[in-house]
mmCIF file of N, CA, C and O in Angstrom:
data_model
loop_
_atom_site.group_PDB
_atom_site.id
_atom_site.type_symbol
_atom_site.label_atom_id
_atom_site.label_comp_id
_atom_site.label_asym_id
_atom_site.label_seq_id
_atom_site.Cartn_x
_atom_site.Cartn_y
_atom_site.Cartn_z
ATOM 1 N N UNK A 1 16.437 30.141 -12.296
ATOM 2 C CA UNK A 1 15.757 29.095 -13.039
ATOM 3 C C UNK A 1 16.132 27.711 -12.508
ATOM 4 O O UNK A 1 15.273 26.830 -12.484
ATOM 5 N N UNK A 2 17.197 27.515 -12.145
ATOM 6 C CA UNK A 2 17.773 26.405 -11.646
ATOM 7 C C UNK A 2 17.565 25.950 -10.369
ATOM 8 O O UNK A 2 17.785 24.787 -10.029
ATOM 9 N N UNK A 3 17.216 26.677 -9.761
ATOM 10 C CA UNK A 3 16.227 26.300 -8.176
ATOM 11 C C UNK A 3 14.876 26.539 -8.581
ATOM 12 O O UNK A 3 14.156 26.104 -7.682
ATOM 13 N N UNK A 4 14.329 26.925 -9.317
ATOM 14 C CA UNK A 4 13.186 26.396 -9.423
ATOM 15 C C UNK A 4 12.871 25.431 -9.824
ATOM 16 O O UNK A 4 11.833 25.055 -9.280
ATOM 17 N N UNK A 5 13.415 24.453 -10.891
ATOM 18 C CA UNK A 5 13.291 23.266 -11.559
ATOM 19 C C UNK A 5 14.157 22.466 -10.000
ATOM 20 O O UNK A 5 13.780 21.294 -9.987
ATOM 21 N N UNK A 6 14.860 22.657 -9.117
ATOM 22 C CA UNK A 6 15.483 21.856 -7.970
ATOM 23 C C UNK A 6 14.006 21.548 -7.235
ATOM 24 O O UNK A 6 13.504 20.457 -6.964
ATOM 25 N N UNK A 7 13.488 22.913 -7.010
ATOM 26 C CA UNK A 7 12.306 22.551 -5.741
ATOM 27 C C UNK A 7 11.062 21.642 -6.417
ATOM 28 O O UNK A 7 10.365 20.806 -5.842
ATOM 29 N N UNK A 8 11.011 22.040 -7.712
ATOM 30 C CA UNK A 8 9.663 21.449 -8.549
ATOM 31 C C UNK A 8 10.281 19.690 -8.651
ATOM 32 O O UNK A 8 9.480 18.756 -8.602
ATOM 33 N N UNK A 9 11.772 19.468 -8.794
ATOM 34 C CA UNK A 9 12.012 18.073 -8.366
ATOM 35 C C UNK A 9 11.770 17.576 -7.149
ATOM 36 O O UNK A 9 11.209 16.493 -6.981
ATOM 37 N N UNK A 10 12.159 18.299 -6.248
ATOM 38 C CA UNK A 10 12.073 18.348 -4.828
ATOM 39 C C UNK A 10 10.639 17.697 -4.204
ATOM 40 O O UNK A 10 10.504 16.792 -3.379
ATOM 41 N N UNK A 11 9.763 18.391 -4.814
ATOM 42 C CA UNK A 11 8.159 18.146 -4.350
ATOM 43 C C UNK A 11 7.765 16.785 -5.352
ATOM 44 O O UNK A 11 7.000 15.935 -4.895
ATOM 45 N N UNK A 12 8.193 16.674 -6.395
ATOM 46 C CA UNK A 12 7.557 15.266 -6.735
ATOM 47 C C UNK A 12 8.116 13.770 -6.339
ATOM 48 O O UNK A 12 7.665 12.662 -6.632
ATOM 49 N N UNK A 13 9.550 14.245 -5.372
ATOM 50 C CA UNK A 13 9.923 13.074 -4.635
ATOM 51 C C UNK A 13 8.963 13.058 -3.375
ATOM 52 O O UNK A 13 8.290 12.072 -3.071
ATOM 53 N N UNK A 14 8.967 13.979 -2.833
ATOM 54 C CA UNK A 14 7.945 14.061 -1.423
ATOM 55 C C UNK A 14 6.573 13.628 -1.885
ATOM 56 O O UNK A 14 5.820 13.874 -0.942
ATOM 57 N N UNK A 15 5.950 13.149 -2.790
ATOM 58 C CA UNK A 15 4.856 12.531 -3.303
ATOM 59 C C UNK A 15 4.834 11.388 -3.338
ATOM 60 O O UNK A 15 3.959 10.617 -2.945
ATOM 61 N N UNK A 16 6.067 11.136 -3.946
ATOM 62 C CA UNK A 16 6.457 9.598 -3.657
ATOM 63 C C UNK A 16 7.135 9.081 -2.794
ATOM 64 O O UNK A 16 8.101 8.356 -3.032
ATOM 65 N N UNK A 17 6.703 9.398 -1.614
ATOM 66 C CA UNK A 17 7.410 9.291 -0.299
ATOM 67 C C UNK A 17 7.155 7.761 0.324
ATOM 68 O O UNK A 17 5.990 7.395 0.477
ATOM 69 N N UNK A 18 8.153 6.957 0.646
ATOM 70 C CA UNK A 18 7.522 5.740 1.135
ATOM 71 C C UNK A 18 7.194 5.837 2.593
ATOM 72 O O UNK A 18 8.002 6.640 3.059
ATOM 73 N N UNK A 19 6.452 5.436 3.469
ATOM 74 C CA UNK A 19 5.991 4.924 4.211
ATOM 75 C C UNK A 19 6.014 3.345 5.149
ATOM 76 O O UNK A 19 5.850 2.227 4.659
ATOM 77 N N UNK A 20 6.280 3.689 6.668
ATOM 78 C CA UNK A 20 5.840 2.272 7.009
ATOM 79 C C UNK A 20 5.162 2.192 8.419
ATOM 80 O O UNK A 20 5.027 3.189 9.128
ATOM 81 N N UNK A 21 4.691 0.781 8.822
ATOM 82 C CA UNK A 21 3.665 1.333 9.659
ATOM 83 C C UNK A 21 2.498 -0.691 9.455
ATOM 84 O O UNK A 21 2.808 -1.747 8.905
ATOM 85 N N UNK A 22 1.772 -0.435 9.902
ATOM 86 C CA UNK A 22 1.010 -2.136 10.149
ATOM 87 C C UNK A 22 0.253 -1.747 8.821
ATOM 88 O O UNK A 22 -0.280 -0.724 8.391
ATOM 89 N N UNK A 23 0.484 -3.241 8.295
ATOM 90 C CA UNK A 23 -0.778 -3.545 7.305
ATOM 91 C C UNK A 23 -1.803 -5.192 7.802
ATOM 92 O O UNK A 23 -1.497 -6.182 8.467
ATOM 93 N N UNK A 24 -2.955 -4.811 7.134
ATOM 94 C CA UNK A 24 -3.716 -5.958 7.785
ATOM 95 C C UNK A 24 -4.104 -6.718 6.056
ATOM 96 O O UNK A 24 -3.443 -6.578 5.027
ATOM 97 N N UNK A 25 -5.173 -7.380 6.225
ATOM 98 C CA UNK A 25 -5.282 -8.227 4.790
ATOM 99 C C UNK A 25 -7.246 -8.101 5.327
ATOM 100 O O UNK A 25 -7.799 -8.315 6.406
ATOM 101 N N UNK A 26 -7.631 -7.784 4.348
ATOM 102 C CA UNK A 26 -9.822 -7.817 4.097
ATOM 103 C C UNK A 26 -9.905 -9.080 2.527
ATOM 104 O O UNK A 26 -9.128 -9.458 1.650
ATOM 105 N N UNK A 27 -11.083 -9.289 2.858
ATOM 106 C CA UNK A 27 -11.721 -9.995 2.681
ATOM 107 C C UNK A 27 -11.984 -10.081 1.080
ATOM 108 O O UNK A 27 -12.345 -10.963 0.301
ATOM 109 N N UNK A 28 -11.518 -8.333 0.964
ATOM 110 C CA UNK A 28 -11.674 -8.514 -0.723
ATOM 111 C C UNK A 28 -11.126 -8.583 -1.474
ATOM 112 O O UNK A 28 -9.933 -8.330 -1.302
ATOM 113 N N UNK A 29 -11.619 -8.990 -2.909
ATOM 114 C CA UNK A 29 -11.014 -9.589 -3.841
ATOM 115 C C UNK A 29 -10.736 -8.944 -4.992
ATOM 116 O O UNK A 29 -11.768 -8.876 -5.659
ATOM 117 N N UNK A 30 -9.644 -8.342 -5.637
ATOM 118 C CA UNK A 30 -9.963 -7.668 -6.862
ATOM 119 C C UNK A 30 -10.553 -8.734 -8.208
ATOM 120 O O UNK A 30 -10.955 -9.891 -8.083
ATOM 121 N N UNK A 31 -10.452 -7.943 -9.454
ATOM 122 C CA UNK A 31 -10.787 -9.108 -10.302
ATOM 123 C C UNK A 31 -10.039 -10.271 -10.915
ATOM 124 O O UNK A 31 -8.870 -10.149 -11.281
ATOM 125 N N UNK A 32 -10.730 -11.419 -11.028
ATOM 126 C CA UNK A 32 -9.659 -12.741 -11.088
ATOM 127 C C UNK A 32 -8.443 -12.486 -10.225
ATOM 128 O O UNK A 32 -7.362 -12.553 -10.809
ATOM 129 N N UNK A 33 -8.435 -12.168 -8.771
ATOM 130 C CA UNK A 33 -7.442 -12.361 -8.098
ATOM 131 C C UNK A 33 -6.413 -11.446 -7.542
ATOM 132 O O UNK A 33 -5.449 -11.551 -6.783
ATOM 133 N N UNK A 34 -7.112 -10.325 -8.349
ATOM 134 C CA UNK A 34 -5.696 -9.267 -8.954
ATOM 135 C C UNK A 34 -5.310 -8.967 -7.480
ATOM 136 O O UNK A 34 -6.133 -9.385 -6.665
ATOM 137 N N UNK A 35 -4.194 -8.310 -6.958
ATOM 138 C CA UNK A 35 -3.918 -7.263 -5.916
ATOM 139 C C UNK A 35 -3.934 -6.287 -5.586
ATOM 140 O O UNK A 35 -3.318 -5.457 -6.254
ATOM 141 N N UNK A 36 -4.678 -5.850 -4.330
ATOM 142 C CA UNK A 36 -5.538 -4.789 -4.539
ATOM 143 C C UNK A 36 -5.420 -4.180 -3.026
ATOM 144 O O UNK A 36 -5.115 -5.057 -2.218
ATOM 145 N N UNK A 37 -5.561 -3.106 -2.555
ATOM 146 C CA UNK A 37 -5.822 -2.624 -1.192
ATOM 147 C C UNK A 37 -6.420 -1.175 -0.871
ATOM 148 O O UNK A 37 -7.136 -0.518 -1.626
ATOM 149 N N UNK A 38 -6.011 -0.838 0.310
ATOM 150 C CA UNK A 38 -6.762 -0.029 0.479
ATOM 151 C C UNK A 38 -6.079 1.048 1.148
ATOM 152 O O UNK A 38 -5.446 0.613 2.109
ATOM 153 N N UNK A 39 -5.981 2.187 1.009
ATOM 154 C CA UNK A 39 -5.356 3.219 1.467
ATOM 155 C C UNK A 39 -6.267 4.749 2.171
ATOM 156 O O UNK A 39 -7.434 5.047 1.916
ATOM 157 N N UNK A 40 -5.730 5.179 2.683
ATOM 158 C CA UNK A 40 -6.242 6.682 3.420
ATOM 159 C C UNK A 40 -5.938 7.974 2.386
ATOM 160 O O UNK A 40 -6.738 8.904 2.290
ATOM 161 N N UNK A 41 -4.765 7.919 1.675
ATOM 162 C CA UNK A 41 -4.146 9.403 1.042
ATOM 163 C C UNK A 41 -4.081 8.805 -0.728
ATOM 164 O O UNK A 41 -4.558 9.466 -1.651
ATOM 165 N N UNK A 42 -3.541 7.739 -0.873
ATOM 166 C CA UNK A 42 -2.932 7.263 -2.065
ATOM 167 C C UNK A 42 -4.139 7.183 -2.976
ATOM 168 O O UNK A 42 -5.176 6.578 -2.700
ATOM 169 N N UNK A 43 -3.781 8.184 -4.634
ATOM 170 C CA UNK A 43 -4.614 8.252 -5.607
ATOM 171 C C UNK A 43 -5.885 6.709 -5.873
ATOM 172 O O UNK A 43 -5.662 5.498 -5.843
ATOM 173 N N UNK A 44 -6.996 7.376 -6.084
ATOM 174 C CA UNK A 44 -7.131 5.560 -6.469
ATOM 175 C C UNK A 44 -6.786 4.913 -8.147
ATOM 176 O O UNK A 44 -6.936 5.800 -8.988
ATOM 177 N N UNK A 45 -6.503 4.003 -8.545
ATOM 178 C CA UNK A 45 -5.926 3.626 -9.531
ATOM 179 C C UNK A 45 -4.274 3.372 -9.475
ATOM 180 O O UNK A 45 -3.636 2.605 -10.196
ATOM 181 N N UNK A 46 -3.768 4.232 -8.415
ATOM 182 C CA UNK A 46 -2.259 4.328 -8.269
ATOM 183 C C UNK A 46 -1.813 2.915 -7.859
ATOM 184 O O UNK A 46 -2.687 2.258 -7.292
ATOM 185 N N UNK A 47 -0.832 2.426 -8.004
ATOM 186 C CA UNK A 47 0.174 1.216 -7.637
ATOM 187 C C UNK A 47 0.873 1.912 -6.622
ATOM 188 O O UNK A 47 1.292 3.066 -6.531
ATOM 189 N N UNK A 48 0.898 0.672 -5.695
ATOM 190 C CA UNK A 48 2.126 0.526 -4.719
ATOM 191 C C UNK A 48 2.773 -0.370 -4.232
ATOM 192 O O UNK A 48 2.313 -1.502 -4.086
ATOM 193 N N UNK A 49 3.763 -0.083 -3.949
ATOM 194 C CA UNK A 49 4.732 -1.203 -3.658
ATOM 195 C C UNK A 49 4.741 -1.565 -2.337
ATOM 196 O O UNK A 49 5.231 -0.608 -1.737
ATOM 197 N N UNK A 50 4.389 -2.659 -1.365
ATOM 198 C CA UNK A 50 4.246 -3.022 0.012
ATOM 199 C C UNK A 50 5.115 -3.951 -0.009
ATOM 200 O O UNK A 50 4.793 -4.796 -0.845
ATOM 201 N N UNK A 51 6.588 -4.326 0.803
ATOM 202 C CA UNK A 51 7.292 -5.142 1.637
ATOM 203 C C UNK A 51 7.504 -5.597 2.558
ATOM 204 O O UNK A 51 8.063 -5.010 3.485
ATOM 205 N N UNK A 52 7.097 -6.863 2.585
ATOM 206 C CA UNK A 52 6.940 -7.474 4.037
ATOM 207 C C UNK A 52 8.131 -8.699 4.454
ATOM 208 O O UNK A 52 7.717 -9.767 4.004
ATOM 209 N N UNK A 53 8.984 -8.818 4.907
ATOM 210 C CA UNK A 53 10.201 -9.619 5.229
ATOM 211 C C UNK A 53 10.699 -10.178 4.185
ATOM 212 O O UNK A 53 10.683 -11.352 3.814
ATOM 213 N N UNK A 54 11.276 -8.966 3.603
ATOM 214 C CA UNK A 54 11.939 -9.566 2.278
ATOM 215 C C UNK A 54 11.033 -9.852 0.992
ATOM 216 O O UNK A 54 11.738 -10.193 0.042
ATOM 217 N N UNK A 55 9.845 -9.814 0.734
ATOM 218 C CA UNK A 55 9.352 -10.045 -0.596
ATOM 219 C C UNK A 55 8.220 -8.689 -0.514
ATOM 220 O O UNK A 55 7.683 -8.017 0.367
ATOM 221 N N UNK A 56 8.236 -8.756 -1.836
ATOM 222 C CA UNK A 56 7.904 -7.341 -2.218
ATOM 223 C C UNK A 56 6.592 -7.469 -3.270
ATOM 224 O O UNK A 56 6.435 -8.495 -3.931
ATOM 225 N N UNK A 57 5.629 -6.282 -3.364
ATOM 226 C CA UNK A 57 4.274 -6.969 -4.273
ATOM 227 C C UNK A 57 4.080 -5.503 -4.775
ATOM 228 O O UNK A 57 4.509 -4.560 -4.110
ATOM 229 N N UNK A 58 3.453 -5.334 -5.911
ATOM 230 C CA UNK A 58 2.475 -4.382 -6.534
ATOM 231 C C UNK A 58 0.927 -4.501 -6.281
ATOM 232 O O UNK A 58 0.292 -5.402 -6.830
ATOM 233 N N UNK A 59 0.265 -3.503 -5.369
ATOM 234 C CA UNK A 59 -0.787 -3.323 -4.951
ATOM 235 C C UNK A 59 -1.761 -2.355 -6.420
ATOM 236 O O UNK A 59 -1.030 -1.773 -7.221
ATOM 237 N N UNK A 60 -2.589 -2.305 -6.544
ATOM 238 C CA UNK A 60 -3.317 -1.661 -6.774
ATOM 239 C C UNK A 60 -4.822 -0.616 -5.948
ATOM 240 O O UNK A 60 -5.920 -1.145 -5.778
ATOM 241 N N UNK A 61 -4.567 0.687 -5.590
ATOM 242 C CA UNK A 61 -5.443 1.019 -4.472
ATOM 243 C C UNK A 61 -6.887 0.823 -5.174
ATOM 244 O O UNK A 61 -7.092 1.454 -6.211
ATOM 245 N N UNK A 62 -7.561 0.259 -4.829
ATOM 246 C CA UNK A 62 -9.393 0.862 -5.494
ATOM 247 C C UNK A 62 -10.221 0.969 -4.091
ATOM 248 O O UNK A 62 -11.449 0.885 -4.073
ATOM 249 N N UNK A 63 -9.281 1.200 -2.691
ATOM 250 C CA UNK A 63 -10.644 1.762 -1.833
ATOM 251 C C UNK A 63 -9.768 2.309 -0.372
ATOM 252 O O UNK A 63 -8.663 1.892 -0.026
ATOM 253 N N UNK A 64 -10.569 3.307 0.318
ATOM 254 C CA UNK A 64 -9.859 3.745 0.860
ATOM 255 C C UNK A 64 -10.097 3.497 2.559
ATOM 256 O O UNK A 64 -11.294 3.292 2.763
ATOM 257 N N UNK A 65 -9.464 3.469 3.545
ATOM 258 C CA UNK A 65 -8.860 2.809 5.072
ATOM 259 C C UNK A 65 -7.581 2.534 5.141
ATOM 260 O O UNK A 65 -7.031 3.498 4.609
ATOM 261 N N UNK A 66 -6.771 1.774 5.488
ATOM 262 C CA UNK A 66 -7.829 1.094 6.981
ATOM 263 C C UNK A 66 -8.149 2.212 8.111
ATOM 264 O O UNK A 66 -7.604 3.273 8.416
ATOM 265 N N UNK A 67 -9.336 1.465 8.623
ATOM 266 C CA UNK A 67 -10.197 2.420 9.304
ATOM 267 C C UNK A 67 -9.436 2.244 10.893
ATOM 268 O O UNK A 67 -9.270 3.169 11.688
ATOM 269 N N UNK A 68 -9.235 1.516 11.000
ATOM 270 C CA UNK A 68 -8.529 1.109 12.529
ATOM 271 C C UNK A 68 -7.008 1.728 12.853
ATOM 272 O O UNK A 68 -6.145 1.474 12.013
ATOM 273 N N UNK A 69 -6.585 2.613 14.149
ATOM 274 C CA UNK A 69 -5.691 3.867 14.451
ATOM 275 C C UNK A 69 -4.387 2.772 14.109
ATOM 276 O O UNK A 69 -4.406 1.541 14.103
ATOM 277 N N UNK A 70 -3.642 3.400 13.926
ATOM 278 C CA UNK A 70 -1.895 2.967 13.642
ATOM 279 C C UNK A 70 -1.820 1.784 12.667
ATOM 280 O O UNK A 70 -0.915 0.982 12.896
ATOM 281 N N UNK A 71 -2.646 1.536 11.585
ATOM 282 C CA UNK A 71 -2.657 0.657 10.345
ATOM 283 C C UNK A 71 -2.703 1.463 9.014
ATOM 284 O O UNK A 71 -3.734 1.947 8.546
ATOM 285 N N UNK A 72 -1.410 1.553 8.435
ATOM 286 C CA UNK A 72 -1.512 2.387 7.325
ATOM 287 C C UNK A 72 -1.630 1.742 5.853
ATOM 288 O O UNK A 72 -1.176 2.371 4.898
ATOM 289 N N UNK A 73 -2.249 0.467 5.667
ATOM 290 C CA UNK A 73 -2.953 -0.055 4.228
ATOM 291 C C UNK A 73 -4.024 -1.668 4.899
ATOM 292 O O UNK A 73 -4.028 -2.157 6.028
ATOM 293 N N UNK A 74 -4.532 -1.943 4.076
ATOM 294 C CA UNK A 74 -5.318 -2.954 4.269
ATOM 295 C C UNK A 74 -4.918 -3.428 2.615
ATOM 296 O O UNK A 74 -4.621 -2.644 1.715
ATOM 297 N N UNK A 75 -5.000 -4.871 2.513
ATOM 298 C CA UNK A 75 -4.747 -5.791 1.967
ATOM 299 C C UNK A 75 -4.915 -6.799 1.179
ATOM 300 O O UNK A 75 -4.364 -7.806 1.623
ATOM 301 N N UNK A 76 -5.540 -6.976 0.021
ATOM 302 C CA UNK A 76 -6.213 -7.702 -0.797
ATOM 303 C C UNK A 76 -5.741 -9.706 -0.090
ATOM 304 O O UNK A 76 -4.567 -10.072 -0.031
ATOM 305 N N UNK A 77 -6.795 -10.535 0.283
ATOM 306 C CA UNK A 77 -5.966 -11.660 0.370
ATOM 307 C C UNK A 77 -5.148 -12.305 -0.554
ATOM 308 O O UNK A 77 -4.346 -13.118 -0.096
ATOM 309 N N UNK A 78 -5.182 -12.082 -1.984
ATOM 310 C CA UNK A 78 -4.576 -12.430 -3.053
ATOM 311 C C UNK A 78 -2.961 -11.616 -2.710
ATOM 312 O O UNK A 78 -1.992 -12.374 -2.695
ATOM 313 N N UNK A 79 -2.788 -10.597 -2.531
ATOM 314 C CA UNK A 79 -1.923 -9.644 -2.096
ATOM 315 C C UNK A 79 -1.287 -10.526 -0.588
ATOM 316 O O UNK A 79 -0.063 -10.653 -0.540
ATOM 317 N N UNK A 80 -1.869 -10.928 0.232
ATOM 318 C CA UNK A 80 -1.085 -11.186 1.538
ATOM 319 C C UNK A 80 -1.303 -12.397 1.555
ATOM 320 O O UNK A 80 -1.554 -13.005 2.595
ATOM 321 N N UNK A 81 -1.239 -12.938 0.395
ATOM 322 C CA UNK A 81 -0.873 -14.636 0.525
ATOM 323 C C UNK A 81 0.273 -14.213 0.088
ATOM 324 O O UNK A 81 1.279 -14.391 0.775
ATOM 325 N N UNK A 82 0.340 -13.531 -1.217
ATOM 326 C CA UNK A 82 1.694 -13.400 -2.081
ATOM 327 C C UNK A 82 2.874 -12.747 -0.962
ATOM 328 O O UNK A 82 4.019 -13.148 -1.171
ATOM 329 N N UNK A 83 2.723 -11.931 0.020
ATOM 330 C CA UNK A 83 3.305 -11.340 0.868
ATOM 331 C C UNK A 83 3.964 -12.263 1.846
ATOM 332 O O UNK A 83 5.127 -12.107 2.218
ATOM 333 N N UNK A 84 3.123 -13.303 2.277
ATOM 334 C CA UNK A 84 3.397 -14.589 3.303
ATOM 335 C C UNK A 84 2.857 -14.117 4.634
ATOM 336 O O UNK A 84 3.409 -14.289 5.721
ATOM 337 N N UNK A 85 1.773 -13.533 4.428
ATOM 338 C CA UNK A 85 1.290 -12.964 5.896
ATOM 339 C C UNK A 85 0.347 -13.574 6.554
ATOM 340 O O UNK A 85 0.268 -13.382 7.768
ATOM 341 N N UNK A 86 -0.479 -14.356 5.959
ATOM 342 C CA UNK A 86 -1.535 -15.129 6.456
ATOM 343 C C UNK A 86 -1.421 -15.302 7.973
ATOM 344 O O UNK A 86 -2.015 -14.687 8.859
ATOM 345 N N UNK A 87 -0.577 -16.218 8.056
ATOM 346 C CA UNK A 87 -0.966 -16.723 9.630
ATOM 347 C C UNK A 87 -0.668 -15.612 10.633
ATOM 348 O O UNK A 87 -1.144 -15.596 11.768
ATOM 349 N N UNK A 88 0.417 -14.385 9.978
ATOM 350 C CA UNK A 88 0.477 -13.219 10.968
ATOM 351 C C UNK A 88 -1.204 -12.551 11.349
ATOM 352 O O UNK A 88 -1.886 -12.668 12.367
ATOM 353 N N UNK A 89 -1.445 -11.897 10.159
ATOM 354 C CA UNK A 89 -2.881 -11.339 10.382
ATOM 355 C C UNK A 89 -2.248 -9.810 10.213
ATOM 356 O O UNK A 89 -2.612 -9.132 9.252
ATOM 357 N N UNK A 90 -1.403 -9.348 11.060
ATOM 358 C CA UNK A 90 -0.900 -7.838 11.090
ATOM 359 C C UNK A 90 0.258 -7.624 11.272
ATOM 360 O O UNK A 90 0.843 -8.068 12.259
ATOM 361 N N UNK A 91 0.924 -6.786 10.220
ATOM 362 C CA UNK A 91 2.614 -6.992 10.105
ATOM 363 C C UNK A 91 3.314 -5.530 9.724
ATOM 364 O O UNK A 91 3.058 -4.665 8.886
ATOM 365 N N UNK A 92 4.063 -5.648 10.489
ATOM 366 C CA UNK A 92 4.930 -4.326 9.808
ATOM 367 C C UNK A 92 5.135 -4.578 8.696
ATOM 368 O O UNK A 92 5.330 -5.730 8.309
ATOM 369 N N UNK A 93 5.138 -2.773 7.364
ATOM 370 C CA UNK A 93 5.418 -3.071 6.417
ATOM 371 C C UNK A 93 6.502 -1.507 6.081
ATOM 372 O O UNK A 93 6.797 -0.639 6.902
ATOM 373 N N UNK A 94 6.873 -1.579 4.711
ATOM 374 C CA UNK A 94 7.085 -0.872 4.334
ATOM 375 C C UNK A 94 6.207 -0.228 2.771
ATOM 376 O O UNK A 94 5.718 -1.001 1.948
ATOM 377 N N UNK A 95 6.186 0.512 2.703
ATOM 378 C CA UNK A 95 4.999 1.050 1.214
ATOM 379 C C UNK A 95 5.511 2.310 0.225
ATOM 380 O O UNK A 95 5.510 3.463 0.656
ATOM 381 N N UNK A 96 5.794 2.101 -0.661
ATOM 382 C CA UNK A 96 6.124 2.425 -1.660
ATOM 383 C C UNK A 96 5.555 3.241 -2.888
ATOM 384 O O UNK A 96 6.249 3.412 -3.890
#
């Protein structure tokens, strides 16, 4: 019984597995501003956490990409102002 409740913990950390890898910033906007992006795997409605040199944000996914090879989220601009990414354009991140 006790390895089974280990592995059934086991698998809901590997769900919440963080990730890192380039994020970019689109054009869109959630509502009044909100932060918002875009993902390939991640539930939609789910929150995530993206860190970019030290400051850290709550995303909200509502669409899914980025479509372009070795970029693993795209970026609400409300989201990558708050991040400080602007003038980068494309930045390593970490995701949460």
């Amino acid at each position: 019984m006790l390895s089974l409740l280990t592995a059934v913990a086991a698998a809901a950390c590997a769900d919440a597995h963080a990730e890192s890898g380039l994020a970019s910033y689109y054009g869109g906007h959630g509502l009044r501003g909100e932060m918002t992006c875009a993902h390939r795997s991640r539930p939609f409605g789910s929150m995530v956490t993206v860190t970019y040199h030290g400051h850290s944000i709550k995303c909200r996914v509502n669409d899914r990409g980025p479509f372009i090879r070795g970029r693993v989220i795209d970026i609400s601009i409300s989201a990558a102002r708050a991040l400080g990414m602007m003038s980068a354009g494309v930045v390593l991140v970490s995701i949460e």
